[in-house]
Tab-separated table of C-alpha atoms in Angstrom:
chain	number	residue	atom	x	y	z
A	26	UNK	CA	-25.851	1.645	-2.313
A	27	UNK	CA	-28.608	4.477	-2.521
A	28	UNK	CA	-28.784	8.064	-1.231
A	29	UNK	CA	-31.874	7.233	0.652
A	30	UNK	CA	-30.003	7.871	3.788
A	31	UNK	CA	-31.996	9.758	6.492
A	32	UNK	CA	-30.808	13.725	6.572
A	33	UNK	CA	-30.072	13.941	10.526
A	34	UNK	CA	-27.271	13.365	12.320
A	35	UNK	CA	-24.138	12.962	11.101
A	36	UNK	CA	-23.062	11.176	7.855
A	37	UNK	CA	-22.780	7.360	8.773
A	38	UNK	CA	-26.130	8.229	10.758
A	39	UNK	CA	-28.515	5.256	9.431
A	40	UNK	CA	-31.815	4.004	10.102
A	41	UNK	CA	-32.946	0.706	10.616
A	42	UNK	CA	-35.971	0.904	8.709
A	43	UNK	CA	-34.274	2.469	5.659
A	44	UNK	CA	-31.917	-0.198	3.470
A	45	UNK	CA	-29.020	1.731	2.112
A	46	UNK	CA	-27.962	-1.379	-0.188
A	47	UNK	CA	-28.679	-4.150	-2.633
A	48	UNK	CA	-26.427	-7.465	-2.617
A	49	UNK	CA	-25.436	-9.082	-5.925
A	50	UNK	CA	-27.721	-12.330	-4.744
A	51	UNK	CA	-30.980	-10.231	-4.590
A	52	UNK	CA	-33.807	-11.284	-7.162
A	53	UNK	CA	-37.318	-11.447	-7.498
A	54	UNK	CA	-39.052	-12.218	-11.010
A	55	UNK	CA	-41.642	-9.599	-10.582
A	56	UNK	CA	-38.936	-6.650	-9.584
A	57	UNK	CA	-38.126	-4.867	-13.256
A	58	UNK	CA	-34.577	-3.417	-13.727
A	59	UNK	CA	-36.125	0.292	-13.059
A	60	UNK	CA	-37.211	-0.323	-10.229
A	61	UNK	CA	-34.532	-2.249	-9.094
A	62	UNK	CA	-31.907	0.363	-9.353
A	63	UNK	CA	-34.222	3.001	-8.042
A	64	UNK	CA	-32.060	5.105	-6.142
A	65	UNK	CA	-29.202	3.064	-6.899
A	66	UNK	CA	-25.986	4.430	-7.212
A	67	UNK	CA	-23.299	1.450	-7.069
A	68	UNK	CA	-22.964	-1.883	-6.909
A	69	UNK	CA	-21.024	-4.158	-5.386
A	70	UNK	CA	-20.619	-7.701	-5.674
A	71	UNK	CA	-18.553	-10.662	-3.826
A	72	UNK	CA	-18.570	-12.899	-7.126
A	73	UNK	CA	-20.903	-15.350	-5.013
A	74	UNK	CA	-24.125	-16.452	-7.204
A	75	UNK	CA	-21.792	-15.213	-9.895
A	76	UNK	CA	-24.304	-15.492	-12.911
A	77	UNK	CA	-26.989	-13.708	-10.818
A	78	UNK	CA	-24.082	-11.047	-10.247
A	79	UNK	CA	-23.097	-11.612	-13.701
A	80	UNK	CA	-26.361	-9.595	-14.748
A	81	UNK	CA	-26.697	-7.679	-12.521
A	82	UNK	CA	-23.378	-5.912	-13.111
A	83	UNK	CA	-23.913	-6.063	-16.904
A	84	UNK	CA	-27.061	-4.115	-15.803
A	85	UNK	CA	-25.654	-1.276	-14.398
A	86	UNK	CA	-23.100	-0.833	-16.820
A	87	UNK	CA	-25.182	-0.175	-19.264
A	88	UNK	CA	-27.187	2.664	-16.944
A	89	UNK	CA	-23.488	4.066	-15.984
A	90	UNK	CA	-23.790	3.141	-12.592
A	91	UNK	CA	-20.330	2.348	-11.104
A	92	UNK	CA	-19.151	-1.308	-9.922
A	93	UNK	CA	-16.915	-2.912	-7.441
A	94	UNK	CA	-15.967	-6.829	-7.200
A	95	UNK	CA	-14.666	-8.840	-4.282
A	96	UNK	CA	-12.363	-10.940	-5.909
A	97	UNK	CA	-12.947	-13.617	-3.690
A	98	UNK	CA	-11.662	-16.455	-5.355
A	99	UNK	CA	-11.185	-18.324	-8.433
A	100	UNK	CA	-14.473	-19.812	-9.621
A	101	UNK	CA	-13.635	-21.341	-12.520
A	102	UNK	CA	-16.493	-20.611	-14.292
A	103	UNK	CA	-17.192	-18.111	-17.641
A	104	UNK	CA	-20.025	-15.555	-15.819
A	105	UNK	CA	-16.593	-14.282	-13.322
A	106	UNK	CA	-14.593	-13.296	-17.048
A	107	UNK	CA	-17.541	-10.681	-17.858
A	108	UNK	CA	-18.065	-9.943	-14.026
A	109	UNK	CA	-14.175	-9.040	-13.294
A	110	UNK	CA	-14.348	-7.236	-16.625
A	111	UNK	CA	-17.495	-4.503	-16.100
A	112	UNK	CA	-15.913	-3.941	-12.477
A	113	UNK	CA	-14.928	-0.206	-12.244
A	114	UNK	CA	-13.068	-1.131	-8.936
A	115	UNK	CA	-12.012	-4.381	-8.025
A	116	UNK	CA	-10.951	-5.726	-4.323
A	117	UNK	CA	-8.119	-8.652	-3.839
A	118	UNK	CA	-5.504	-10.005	-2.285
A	119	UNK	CA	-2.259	-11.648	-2.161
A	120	UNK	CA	-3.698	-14.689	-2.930
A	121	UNK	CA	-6.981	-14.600	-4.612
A	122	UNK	CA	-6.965	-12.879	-7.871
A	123	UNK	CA	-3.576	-14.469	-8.449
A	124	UNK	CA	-4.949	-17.600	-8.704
A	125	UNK	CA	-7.754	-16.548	-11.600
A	126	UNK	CA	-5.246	-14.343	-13.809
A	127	UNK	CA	-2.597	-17.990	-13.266
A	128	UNK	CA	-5.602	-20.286	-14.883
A	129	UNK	CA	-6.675	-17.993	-17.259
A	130	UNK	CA	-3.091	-17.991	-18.730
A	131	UNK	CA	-3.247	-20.480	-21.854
A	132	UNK	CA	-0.281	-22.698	-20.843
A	133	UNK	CA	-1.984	-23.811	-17.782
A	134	UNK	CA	-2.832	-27.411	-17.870
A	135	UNK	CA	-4.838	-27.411	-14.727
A	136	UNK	CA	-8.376	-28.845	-15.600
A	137	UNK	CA	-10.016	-26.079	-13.546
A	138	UNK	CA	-8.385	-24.126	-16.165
A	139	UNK	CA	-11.731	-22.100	-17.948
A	140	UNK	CA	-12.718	-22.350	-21.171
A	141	UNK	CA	-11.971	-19.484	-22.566
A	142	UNK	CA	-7.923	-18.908	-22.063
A	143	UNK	CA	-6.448	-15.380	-22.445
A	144	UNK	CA	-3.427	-14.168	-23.533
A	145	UNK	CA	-0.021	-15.038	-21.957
A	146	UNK	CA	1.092	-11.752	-19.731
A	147	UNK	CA	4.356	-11.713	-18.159
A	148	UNK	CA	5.180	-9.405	-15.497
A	149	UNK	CA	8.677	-7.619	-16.274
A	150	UNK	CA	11.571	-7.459	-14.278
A	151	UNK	CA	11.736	-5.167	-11.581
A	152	UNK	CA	14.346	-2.399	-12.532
A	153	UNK	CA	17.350	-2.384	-9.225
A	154	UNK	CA	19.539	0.299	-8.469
A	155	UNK	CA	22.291	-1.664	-9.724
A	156	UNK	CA	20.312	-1.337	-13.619
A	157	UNK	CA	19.759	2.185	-13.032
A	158	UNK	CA	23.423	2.656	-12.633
A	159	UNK	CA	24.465	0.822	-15.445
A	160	UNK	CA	21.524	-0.222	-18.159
A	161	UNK	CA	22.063	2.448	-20.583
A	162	UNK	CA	18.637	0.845	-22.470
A	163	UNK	CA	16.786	2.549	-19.293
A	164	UNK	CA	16.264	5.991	-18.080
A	165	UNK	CA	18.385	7.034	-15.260
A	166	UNK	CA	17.047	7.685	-12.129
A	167	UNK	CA	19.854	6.718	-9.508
A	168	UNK	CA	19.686	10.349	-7.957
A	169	UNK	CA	15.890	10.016	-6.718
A	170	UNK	CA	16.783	9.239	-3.054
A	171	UNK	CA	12.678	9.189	-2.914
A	172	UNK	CA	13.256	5.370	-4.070
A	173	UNK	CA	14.668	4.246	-0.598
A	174	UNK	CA	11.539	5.320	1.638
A	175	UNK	CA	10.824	1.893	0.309
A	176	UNK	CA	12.843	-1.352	1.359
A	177	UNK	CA	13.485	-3.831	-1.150
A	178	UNK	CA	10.519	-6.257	0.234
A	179	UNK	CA	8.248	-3.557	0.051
A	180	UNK	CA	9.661	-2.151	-3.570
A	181	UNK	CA	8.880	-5.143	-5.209
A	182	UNK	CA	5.739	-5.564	-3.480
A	183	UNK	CA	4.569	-2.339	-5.308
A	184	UNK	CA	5.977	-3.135	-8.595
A	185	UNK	CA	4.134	-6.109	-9.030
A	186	UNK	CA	1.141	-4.667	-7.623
A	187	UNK	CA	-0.023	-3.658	-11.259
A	188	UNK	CA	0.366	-7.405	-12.504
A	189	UNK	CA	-3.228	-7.692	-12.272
A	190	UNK	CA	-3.742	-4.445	-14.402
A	191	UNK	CA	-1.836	-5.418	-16.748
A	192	UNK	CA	-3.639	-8.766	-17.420
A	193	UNK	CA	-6.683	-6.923	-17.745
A	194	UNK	CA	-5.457	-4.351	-19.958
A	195	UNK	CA	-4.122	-7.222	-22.259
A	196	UNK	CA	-6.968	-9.046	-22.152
A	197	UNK	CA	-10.074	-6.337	-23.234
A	198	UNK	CA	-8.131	-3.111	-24.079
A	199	UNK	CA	-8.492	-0.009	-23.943
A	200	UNK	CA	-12.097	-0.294	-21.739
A	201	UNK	CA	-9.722	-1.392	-18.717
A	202	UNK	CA	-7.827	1.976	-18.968
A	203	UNK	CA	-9.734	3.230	-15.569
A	204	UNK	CA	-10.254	0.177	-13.957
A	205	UNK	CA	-8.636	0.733	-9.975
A	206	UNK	CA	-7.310	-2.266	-7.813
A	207	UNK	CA	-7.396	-2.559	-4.679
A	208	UNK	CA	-4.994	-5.119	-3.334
A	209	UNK	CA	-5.090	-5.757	0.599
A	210	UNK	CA	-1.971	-7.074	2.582
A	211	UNK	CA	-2.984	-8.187	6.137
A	212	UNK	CA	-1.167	-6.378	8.477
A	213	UNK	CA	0.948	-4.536	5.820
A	214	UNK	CA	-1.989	-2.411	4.526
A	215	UNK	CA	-3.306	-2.387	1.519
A	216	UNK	CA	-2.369	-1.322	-2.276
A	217	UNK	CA	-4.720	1.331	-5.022
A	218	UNK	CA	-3.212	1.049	-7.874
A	219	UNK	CA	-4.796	3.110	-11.831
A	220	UNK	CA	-3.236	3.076	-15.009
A	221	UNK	CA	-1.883	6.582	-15.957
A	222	UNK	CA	-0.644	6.682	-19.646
A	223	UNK	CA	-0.772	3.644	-22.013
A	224	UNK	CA	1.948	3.127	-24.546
A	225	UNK	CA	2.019	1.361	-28.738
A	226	UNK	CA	4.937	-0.694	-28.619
A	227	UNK	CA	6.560	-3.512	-30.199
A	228	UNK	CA	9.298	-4.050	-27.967
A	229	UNK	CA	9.883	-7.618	-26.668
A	230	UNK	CA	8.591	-8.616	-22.622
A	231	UNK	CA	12.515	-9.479	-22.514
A	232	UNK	CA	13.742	-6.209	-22.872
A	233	UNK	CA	11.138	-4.720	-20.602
A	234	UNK	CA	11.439	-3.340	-17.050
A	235	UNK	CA	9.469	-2.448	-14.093
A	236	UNK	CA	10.763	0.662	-12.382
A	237	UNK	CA	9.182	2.446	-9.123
A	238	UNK	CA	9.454	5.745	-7.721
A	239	UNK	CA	8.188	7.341	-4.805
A	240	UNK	CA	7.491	10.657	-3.820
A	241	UNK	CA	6.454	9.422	-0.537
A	242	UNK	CA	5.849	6.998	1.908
A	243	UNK	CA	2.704	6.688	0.335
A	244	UNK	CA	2.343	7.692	-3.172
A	245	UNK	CA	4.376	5.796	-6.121
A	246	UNK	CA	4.661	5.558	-10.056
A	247	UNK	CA	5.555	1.757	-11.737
A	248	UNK	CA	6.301	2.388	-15.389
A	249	UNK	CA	7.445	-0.306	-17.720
A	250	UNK	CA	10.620	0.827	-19.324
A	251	UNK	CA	11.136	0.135	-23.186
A	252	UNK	CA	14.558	0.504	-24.381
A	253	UNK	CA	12.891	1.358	-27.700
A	254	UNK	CA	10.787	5.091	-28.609
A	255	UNK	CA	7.417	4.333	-27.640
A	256	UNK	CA	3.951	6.488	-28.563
A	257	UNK	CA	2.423	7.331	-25.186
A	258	UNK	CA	-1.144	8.695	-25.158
A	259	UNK	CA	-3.615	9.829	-22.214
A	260	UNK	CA	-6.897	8.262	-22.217
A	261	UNK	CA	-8.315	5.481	-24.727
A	262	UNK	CA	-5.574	3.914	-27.207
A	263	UNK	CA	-7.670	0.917	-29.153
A	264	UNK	CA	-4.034	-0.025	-30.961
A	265	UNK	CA	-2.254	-0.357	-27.175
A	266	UNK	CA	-0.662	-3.328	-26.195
A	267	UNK	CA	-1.125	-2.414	-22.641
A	268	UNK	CA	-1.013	0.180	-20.081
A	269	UNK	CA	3.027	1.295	-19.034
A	270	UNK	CA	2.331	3.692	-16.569
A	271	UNK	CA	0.885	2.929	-13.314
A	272	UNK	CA	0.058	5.140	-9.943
A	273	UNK	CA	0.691	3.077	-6.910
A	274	UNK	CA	-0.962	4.401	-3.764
A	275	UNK	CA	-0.664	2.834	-0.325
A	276	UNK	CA	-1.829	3.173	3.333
A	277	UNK	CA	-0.836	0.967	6.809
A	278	UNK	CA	-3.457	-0.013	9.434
A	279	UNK	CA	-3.838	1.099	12.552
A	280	UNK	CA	-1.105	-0.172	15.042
A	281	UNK	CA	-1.481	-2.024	17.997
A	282	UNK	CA	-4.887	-3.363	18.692
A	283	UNK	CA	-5.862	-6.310	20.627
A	284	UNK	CA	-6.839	-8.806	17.580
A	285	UNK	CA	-9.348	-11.450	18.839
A	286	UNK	CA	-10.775	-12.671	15.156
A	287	UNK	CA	-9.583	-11.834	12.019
A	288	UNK	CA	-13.144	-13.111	10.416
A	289	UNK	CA	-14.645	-10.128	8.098
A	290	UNK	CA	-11.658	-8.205	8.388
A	291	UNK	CA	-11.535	-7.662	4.247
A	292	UNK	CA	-15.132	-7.169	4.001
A	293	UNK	CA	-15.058	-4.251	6.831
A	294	UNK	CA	-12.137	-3.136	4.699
A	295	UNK	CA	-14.131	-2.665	1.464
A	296	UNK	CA	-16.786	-1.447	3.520
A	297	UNK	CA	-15.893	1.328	4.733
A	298	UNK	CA	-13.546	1.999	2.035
A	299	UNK	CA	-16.836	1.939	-0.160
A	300	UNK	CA	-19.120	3.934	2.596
A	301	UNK	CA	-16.564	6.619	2.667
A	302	UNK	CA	-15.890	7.108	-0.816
A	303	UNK	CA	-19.539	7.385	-1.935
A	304	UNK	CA	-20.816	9.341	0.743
A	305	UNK	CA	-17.837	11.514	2.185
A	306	UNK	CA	-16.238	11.672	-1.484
A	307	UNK	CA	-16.151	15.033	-3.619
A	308	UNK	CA	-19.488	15.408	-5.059
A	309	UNK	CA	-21.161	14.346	-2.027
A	310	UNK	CA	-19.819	16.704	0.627
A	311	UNK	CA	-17.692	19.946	-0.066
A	312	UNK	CA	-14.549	18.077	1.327
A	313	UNK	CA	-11.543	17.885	-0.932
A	314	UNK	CA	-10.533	14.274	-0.256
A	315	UNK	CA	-8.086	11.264	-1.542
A	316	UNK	CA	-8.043	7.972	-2.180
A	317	UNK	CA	-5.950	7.603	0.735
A	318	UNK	CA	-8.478	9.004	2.933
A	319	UNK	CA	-10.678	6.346	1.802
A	320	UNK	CA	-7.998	3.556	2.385
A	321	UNK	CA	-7.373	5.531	5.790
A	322	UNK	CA	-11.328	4.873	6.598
A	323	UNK	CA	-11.114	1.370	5.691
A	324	UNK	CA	-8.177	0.196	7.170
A	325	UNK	CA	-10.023	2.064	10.460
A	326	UNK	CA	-13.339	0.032	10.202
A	327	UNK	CA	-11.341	-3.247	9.239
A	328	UNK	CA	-9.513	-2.480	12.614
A	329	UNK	CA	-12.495	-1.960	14.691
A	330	UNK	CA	-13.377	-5.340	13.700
A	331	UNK	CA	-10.682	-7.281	14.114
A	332	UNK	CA	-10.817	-6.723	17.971
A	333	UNK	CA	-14.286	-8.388	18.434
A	334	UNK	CA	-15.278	-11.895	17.747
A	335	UNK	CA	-17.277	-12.985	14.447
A	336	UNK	CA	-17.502	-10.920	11.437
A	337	UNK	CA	-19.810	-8.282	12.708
A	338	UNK	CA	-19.921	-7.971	16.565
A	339	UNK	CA	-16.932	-4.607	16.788
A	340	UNK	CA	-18.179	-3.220	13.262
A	341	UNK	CA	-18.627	0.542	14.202
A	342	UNK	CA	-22.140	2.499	14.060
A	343	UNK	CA	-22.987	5.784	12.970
A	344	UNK	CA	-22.686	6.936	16.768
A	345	UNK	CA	-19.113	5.628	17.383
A	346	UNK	CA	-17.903	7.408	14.042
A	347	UNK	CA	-18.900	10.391	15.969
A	348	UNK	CA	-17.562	9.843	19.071
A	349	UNK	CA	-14.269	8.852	17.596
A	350	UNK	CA	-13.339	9.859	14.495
A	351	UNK	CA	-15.924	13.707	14.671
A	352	UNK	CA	-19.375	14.281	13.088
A	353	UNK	CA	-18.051	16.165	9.885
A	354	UNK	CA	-15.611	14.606	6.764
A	355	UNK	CA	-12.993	17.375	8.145
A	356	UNK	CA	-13.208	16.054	11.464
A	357	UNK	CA	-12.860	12.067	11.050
A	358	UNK	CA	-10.128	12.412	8.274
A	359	UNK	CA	-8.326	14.566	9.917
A	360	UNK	CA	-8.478	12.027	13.210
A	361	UNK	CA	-7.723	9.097	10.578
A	362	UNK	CA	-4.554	10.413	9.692
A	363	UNK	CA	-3.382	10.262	13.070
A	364	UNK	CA	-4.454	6.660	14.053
A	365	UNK	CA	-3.633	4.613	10.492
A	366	UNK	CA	-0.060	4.057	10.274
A	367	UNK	CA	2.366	3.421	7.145
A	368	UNK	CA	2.451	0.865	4.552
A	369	UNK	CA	4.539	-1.725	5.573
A	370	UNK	CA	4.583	-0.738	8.941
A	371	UNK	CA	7.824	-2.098	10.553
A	372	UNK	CA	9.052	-2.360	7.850
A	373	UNK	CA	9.264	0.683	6.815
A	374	UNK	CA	12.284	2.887	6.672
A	375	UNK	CA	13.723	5.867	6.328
A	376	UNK	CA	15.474	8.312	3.770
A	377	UNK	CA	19.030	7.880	4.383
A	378	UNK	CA	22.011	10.131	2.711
């Protein structure tokens, strides 16, 4: 993505002539890095032609230039390790990031397994009200009625949410201390989840426990409880076994549309999740805005789409941003927060006394 986007009109206005993009696959032997990322100001990749991608994304790490990966699938080759690694934000879902972190575990004996195994990482237990009430190795926190805008499907569905964080954190350190995840859910909505605090421990994965609470519908912590004092630091911790403190935030999709093709759907997700942040993001405009507001745009584009045919025929243009979500950042969040729904949509419930 570049800011070479035409001044006129409103923010998503975009001209054909104008290429406001470079794909992972692009090469040419004459093209030097310069001028290559002229004008460049992230990159995203699908992990497709994942050695070209591979250097690529090396690349613009090095320059500082900010990276996202579609997760697409398990290729079972050593260029997706360093690939999955240098990615500042990376895009997944139930199924297909699983599968990688599963192979890369050294006790598989698959023989797609890759070379180069990693660490064993177990994802604790998650921490019930029943443990609150009467673990005294764990904090109490039986009180928060805040837990129960969650139900127990969706509870657990956050907790493990950071499973893939921690792999990475156990795997290359303290360098995966930033690193986002965005993990989508169908018809549930999708999951962000950052590390917050990292912790030096020696405490054994059996006496370990995720625990979740929310302050919202759509805002949560996961910490991993240690019956044991810990050291907790903010920031990079080169001696940390791992990150224990996670924020969780999630967002619904817009409810009932007339789905003819789910083809695309993900990529029109990290599409506009990726047009909105970099060009409707603080920095950009003067609008304050959230990672949910992102996740909001997102789950709007990846809704538009699923009621055409094909992967591309209902994607919106700059013109239909206007005319339904308003020419200015105020404007379409603002209308986003009315149309996307909940996480978890039905299932969803409510604080009860």
């Amino acid at each position: 993505w570049n800011h070479n986007l035409p001044s006129e009109g409103s923010p998503f206005w975009q001209s054909d002539s104008d290429s406001t993009s470079k794909s992972s696959s692009s090469s040419s032997s004459s093209l030097c890095w310069d001028e290559f990322f002229a004008n460049v100001v992230h990159v995203h990749s699908d992990s497709r032609h994942t050695d070209v991608a591979q250097r690529i994304v090396e690349e613009a790490h090095q320059r500082g230039i900010s990276v996202s990966v579609d997760a697409e699938k398990d290729r079972c080759i050593e260029s997706q390790h360093p690939l999955l690694q240098h990615a500042d934000l990376l895009f997944t879902n139930s199924q297909q990031l699983q599968t990688y972190l599963q192979n890369r575990q050294p006790q598989s004996s698959s023989p797609n397994t890759p070379v180069a195994a990693a660490p064993t990482v177990t994802l604790p237990p998650l921490l019930t009200d029943d443990d609150d009430d009467n673990n005294n190795n764990v904090s109490s926190n039986s009180d928060d009625d805040a837990t129960k805008l969650l139900t127990p499907s969706l509870r657990r569905m956050v907790a493990h949410s950071v499973y893939p964080s921690l792999c990475f954190s156990k795997w290359y350190g303290s360098s995966q201390d930033a690193k986002e995840v965005i993990i989508t859910k169908g018809s549930l909505g999708a999951l962000h989840v950052q590390p917050c605090t990292t912790t030096t421990t020696t405490t054994t994965s059996e006496l370990r426990r995720l625990k979740v609470e929310s302050t919202s519908h759509q805002s949560h912590t996961v910490t991993i409880e240690e019956p044991t004092t810990t050291t907790t630091t903010e920031g990079d911790n080169d001696n940390s076994s791992g990150c224990s403190s996670f924020t969780v935030q999630t967002m619904g999709v817009v409810p009932n549309l007339n789905i003819v093709d789910t083809t695309g759907a993900g990529d029109a997700f990290i599409g506009g999740y990726l047009m909105s942040r970099l060009f409707l993001g603080e920095g950009v405009t003067t609008t304050k805005t959230t990672t949910q507001d992102h996740m909001r745009f997102g789950a709007w584009v990846g809704g538009r789409k699923l009621e055409g045919p094909g992967a591309r025929s209902t994607l919106p243009t700059g013109h239909q941003v206007d005319e339904c979500l308003g020419e200015t950042p105020n404007e379409i969040f603002n209308r986003l927060q009315q149309l996307v729904g909940e996480f978890g949509g039905d299932e969803t419930t409510t604080t009860t006394a």
